[in-house]
Short mmCIF file of C-alpha atoms in Angstrom, two decimals:
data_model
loop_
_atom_site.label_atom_id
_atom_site.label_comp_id
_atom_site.label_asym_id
_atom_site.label_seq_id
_atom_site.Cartn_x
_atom_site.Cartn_y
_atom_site.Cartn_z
CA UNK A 1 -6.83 209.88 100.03
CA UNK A 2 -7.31 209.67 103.63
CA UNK A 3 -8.13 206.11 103.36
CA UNK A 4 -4.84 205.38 101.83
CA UNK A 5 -2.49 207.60 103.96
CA UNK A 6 -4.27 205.51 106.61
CA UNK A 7 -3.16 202.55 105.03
CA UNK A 8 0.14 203.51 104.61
CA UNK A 9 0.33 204.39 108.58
CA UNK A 10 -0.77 200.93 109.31
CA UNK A 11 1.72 199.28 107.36
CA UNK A 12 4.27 201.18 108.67
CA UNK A 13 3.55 201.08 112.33
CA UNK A 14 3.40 197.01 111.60
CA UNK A 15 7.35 197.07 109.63
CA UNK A 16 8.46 199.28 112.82
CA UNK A 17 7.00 196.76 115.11
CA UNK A 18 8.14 193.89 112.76
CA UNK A 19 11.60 195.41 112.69
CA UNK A 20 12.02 195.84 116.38
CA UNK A 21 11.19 192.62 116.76
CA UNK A 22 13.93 191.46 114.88
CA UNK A 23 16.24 193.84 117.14
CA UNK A 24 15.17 192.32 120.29
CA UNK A 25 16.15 188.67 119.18
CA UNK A 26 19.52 189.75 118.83
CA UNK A 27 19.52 191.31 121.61
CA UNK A 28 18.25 189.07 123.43
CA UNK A 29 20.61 186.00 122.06
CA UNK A 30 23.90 187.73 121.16
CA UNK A 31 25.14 184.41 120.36
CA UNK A 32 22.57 183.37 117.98
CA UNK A 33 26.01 183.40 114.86
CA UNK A 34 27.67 181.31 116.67
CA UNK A 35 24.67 178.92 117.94
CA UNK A 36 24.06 178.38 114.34
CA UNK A 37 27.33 177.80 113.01
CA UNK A 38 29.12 176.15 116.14
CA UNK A 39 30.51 173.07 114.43
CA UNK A 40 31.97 174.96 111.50
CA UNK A 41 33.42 177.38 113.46
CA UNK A 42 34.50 174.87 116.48
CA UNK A 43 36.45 173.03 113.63
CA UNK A 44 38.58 176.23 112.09
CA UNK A 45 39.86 177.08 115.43
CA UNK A 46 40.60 173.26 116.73
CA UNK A 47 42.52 173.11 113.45
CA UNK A 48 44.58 176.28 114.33
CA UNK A 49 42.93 177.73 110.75
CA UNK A 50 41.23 180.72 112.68
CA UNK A 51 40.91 182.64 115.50
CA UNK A 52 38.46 182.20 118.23
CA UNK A 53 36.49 184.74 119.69
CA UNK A 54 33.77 185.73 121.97
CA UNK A 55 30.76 184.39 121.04
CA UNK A 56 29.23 187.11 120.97
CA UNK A 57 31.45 188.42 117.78
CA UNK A 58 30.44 186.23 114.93
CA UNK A 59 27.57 188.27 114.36
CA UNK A 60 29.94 191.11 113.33
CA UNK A 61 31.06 191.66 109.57
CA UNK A 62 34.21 189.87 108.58
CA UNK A 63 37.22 192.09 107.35
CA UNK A 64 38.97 191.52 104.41
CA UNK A 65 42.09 191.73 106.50
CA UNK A 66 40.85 189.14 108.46
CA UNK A 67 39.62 186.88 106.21
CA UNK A 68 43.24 187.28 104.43
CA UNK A 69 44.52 185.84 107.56
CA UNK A 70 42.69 182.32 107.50
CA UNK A 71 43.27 181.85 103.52
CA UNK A 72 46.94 181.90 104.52
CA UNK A 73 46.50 179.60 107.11
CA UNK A 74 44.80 177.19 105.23
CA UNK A 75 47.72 177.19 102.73
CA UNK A 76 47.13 179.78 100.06
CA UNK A 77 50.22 181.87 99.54
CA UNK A 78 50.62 185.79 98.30
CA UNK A 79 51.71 184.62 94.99
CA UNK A 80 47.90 182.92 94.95
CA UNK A 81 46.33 185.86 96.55
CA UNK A 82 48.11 188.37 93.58
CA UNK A 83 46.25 185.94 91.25
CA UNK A 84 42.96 186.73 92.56
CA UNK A 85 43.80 190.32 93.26
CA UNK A 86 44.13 190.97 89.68
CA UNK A 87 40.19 190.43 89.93
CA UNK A 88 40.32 194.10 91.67
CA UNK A 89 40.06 192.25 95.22
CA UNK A 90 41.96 194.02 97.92
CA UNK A 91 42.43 191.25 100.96
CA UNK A 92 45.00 193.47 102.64
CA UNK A 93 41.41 196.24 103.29
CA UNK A 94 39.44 196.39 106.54
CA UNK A 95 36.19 196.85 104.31
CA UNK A 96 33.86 193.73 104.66
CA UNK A 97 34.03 190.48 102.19
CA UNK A 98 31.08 190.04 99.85
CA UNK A 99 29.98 186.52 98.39
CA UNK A 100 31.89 186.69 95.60
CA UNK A 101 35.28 187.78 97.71
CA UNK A 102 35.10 184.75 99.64
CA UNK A 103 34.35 182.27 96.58
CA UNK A 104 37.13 182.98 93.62
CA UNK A 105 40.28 182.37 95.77
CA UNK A 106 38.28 178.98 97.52
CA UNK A 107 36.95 178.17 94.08
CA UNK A 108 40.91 178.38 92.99
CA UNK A 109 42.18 176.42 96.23
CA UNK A 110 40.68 173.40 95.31
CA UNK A 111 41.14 173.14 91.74
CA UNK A 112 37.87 174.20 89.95
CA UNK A 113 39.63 177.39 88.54
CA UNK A 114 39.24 175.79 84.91
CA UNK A 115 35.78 175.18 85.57
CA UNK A 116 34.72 178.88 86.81
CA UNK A 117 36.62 180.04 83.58
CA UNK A 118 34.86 178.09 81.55
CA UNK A 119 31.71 179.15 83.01
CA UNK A 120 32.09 182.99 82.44
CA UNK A 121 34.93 183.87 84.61
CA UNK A 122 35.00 186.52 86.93
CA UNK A 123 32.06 186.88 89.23
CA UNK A 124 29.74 184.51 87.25
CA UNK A 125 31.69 181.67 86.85
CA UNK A 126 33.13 181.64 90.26
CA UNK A 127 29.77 181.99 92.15
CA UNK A 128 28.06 179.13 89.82
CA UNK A 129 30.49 177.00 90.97
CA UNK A 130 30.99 177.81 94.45
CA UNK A 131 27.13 177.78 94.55
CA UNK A 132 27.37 174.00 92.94
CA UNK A 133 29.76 172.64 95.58
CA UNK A 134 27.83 174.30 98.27
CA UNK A 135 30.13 177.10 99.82
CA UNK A 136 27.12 179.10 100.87
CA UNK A 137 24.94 176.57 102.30
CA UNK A 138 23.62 178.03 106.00
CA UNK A 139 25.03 181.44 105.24
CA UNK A 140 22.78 184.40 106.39
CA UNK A 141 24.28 186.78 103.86
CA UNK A 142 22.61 187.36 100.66
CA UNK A 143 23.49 189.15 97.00
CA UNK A 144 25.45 191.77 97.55
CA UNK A 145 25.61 191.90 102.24
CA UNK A 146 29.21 191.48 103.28
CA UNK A 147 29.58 188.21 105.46
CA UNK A 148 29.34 187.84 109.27
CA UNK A 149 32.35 186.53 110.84
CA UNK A 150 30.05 183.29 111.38
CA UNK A 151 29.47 183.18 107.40
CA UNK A 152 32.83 183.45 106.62
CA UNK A 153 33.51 180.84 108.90
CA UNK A 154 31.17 178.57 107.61
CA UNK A 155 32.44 179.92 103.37
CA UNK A 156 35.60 178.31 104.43
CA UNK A 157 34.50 175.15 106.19
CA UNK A 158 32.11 174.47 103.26
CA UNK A 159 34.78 174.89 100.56
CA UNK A 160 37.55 172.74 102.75
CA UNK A 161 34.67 170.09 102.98
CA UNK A 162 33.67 169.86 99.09
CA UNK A 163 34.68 167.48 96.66
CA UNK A 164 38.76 168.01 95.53
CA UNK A 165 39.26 168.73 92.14
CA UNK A 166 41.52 165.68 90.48
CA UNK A 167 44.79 167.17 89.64
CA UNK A 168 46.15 165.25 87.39
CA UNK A 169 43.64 165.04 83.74
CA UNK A 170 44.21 163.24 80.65
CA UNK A 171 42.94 165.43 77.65
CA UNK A 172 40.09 163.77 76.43
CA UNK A 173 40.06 161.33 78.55
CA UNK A 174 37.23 161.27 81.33
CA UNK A 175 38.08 162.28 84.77
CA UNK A 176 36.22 161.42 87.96
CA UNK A 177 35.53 163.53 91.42
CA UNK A 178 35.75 160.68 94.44
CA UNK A 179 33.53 163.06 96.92
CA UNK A 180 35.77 161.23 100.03
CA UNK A 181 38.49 163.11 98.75
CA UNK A 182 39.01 167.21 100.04
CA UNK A 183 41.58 169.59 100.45
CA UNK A 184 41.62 168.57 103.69
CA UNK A 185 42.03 165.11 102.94
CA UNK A 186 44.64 165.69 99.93
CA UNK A 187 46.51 168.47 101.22
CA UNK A 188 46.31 168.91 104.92
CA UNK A 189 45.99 165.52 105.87
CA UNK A 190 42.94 166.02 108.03
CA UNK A 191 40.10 163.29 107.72
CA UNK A 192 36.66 163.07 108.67
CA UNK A 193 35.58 159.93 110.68
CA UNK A 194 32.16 158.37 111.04
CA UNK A 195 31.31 155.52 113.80
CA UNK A 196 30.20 154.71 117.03
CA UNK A 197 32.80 155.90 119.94
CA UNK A 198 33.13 152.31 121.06
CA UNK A 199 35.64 153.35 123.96
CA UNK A 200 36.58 156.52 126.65
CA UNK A 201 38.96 156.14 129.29
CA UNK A 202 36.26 155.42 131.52
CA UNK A 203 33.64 152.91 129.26
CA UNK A 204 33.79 150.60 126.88
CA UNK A 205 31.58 148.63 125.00
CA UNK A 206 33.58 145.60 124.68
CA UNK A 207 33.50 143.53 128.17
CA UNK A 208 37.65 144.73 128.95
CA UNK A 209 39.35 147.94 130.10
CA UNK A 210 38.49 151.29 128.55
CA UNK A 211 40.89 153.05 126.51
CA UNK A 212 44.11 154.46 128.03
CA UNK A 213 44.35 158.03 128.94
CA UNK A 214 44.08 160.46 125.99
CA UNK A 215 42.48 158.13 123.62
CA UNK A 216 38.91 157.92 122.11
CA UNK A 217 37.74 154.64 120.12
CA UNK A 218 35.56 154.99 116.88
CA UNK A 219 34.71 151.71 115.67
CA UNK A 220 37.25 149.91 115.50
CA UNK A 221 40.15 152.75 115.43
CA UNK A 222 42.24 154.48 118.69
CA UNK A 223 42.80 158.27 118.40
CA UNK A 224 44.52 160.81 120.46
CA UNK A 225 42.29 163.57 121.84
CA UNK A 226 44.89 165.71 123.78
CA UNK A 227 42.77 165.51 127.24
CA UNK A 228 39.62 166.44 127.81
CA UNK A 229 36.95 164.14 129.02
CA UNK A 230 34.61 162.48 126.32
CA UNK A 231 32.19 160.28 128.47
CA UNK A 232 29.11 162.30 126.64
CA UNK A 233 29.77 160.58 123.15
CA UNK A 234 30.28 157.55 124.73
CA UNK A 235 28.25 154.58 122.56
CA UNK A 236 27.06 157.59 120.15
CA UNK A 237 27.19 157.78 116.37
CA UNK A 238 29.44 160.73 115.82
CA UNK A 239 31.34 162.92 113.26
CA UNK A 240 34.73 163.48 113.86
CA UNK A 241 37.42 165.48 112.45
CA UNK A 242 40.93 163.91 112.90
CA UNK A 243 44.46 165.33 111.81
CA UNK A 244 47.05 162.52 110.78
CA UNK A 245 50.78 162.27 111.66
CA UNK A 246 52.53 160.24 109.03
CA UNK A 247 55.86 160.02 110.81
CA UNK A 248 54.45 158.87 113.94
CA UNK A 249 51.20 156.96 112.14
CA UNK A 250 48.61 158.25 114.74
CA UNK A 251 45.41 160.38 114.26
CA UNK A 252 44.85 163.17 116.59
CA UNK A 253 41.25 164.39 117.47
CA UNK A 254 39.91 168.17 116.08
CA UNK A 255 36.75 168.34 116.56
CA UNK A 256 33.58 165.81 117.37
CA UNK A 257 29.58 166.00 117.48
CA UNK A 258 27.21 163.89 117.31
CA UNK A 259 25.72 162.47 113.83
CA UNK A 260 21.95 164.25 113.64
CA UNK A 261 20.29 161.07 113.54
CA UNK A 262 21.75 159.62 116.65
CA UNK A 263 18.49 159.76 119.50
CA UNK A 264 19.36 159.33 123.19
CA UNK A 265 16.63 158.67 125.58
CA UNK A 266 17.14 158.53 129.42
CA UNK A 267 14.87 156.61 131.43
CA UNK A 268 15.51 156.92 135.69
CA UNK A 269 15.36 153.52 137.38
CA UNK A 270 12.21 154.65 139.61
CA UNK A 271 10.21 155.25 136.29
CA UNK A 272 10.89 151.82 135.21
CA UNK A 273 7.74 149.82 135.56
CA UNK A 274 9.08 146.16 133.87
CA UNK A 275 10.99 144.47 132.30
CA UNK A 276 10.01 141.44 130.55
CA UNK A 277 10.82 139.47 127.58
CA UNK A 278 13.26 142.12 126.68
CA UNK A 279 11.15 145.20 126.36
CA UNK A 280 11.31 147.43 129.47
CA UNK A 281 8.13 149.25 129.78
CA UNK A 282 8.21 153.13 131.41
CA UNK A 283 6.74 155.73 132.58
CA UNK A 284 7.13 158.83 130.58
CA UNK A 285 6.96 161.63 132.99
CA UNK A 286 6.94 164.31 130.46
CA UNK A 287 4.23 162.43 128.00
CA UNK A 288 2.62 161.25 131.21
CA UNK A 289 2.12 157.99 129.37
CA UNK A 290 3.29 154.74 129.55
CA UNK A 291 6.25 153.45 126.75
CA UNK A 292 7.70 150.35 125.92
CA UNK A 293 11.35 149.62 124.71
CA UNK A 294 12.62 146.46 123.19
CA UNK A 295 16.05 145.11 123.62
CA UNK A 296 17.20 143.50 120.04
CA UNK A 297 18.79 140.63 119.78
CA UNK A 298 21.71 142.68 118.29
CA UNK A 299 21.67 145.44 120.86
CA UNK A 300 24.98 146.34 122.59
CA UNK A 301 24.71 146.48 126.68
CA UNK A 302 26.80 148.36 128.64
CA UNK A 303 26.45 147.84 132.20
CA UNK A 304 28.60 150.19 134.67
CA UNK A 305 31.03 150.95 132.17
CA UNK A 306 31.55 147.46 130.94
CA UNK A 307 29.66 145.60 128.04
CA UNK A 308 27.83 142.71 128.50
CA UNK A 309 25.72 140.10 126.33
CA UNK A 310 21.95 140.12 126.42
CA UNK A 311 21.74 136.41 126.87
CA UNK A 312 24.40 137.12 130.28
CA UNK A 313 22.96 139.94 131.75
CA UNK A 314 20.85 138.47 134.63
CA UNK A 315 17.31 140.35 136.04
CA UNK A 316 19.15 142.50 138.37
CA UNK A 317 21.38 144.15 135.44
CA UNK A 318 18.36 144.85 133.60
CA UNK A 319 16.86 146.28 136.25
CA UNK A 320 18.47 149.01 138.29
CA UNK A 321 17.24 149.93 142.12
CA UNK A 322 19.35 153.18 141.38
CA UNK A 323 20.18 154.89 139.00
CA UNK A 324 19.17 154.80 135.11
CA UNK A 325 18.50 152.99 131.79
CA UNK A 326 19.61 155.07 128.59
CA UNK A 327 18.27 153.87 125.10
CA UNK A 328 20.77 154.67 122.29
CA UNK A 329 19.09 154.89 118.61
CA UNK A 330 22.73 155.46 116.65
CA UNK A 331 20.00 155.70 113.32
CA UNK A 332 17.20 157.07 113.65
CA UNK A 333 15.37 154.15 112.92
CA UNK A 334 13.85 153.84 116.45
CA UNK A 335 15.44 151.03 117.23
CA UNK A 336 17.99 150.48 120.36
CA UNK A 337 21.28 149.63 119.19
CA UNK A 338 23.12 150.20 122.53
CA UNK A 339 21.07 150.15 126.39
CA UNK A 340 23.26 151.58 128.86
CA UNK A 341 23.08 150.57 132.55
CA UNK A 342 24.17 152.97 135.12
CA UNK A 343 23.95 150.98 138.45
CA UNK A 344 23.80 151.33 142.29
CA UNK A 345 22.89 151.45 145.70
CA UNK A 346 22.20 154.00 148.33
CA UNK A 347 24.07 152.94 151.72
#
């Protein structure tokens, strides 16, 4: 007996010290919701879907009110929120949202209603499929937790992001789900671009002026950004979300990061060793080793702002006195699609 109420004291003395632990993380990174879910959340509020706040508050539980709040703004009216409420949801509460809360009227919005039905209905149905199309991939909450503010957030960007129902069916007839093709797309008019930013008002990639001011090139495409300087994407493979204007035919910038397998590496011009048949050899300060770098035949050059051809770009363009040398993998295949050149000298 005494050896097992020892036991017992041991393995709670480890949960409390497990548990405290746990406390002290958040504590010590308030932010950590919104770290984790920046994009998603970045996104809602650029689009004018939800409210930001600190960043600090996305750990907090999400209201029902609140949550109410961003369905409208996404488009979904009362009538469509009676609908759901004869499920025995109240959205019009300040109690939290569960899983299932936040799935049956996103299920609804983008036209897998039939689907759910089919599937069991009301909660099964709904949370097969909203599991299916992903609504609660990189939420925290499990089961039966209310949602965070940051996993609402995230519900909602997941569910705007998912393959679109096709309205229109033939009975009997096969349909087919074009996964391009998302409420967003179909009924806010907001598309997501993916491409090198080729141009910022002060670089460009091609050897002429950069764009104008308030304008950001993707491949081969102009859009508006609203201000705001962009220089950090520049020559990076990014995702973008852009908002179209049919009257005026001209996409608007939301939101913008940059694609996960896109690889940057800075090199200083003093840590440059050589440069010889088009592999620059470096010292990596950090490895403390020696690298090497090869220049492809197809690899964009940028020198000061402007782009230039490998076969043009003379021994002093290559090699900077000041300065630095940046290596642009847009990939992740480790090769460099785009060497950047930053230029000068010390009077």
């Amino acid at each position: 007996c005494r050896m097992i109420k020892r036991i017992i004291c041991i393995l709670n003395a480890v949960l409390l010290v497990l548990s405290m632990s746990v406390f002290a993380d958040e504590a010590e990174n308030p932010n950590a919701a919104y770290e984790s879910n920046k994009n998603e959340i970045d996104f809602l509020v650029a689009a004018g879907f939800a409210e930001g706040k600190d960043e600090s508050s996305y750990g907090r539980e999400m209201t029902a009110k609140d949550f109410r709040a961003i369905l409208k703004n996404i488009g979904i009216s009362d009538e469509y929120l009676r609908e759901i409420d004869a499920f025995g949801i109240d959205y019009t509460a300040k109690s939290g949202v569960k899983r299932i809360e936040a799935a049956a009227p996103l299920v609804k919005l983008i036209g897998y209603d039939s689907q759910a039905i089919s599937e069991g209905g009301f909660p099964t149905g709904y949370l097969n499929v909203a599991e299916e199309l992903g609504f609660f991939k990189g939420v925290s909450a499990k089961g039966e937790e209310n949602l965070s503010v940051a996993d609402a957030y995230r519900t909602i960007y997941n569910a705007l992001d998912a393959p679109f129902f096709p309205e229109v069916r033939i009975p009997g007839k096969k349909y087919y789900i074009d996964d391009s093709l998302t409420y967003l797309t179909e009924k806010l008019r907001i598309y997501k671009l993916k491409g090198i930013v080729t141009s910022t008002e002060r670089s460009n990639m091609a050897g002429f002026s950069a764009a104008v001011s308030g304008q950001l090139g993707i491949g081969d495409m102009y859009v508006y950004t609203n201000g705001g300087n962009y220089e950090e994407f520049f020559a990076q493979k990014i995702e973008a979300f852009c908002r179209y204007d049919k009257d005026d035919d001209e996409y608007t910038l939301i939101s913008i990061k940059v694609h996960s397998r896109n690889t940057v590496t800075k090199v200083a011009a003093q840590d440059i060793v050589s440069y010889e048949n088009y592999q620059y050899t470096y010292d990596d300060t950090r490895k403390d080793k020696l690298q090497k770098k090869k220049v492809p035949t197809d690899c964009a050059i940028v020198y000061n702002c402007i782009g230039i051809t490998r076969d043009n770009a003379d021994m002093l363009n290559m090699l900077p006195e000041n300065g630095s040398v940046t290596f642009v993998d847009n990939d992740g295949d480790g090769d460099t699609n785009v060497l950047i050149i930053n230029d000068y000298d010390i009077l």
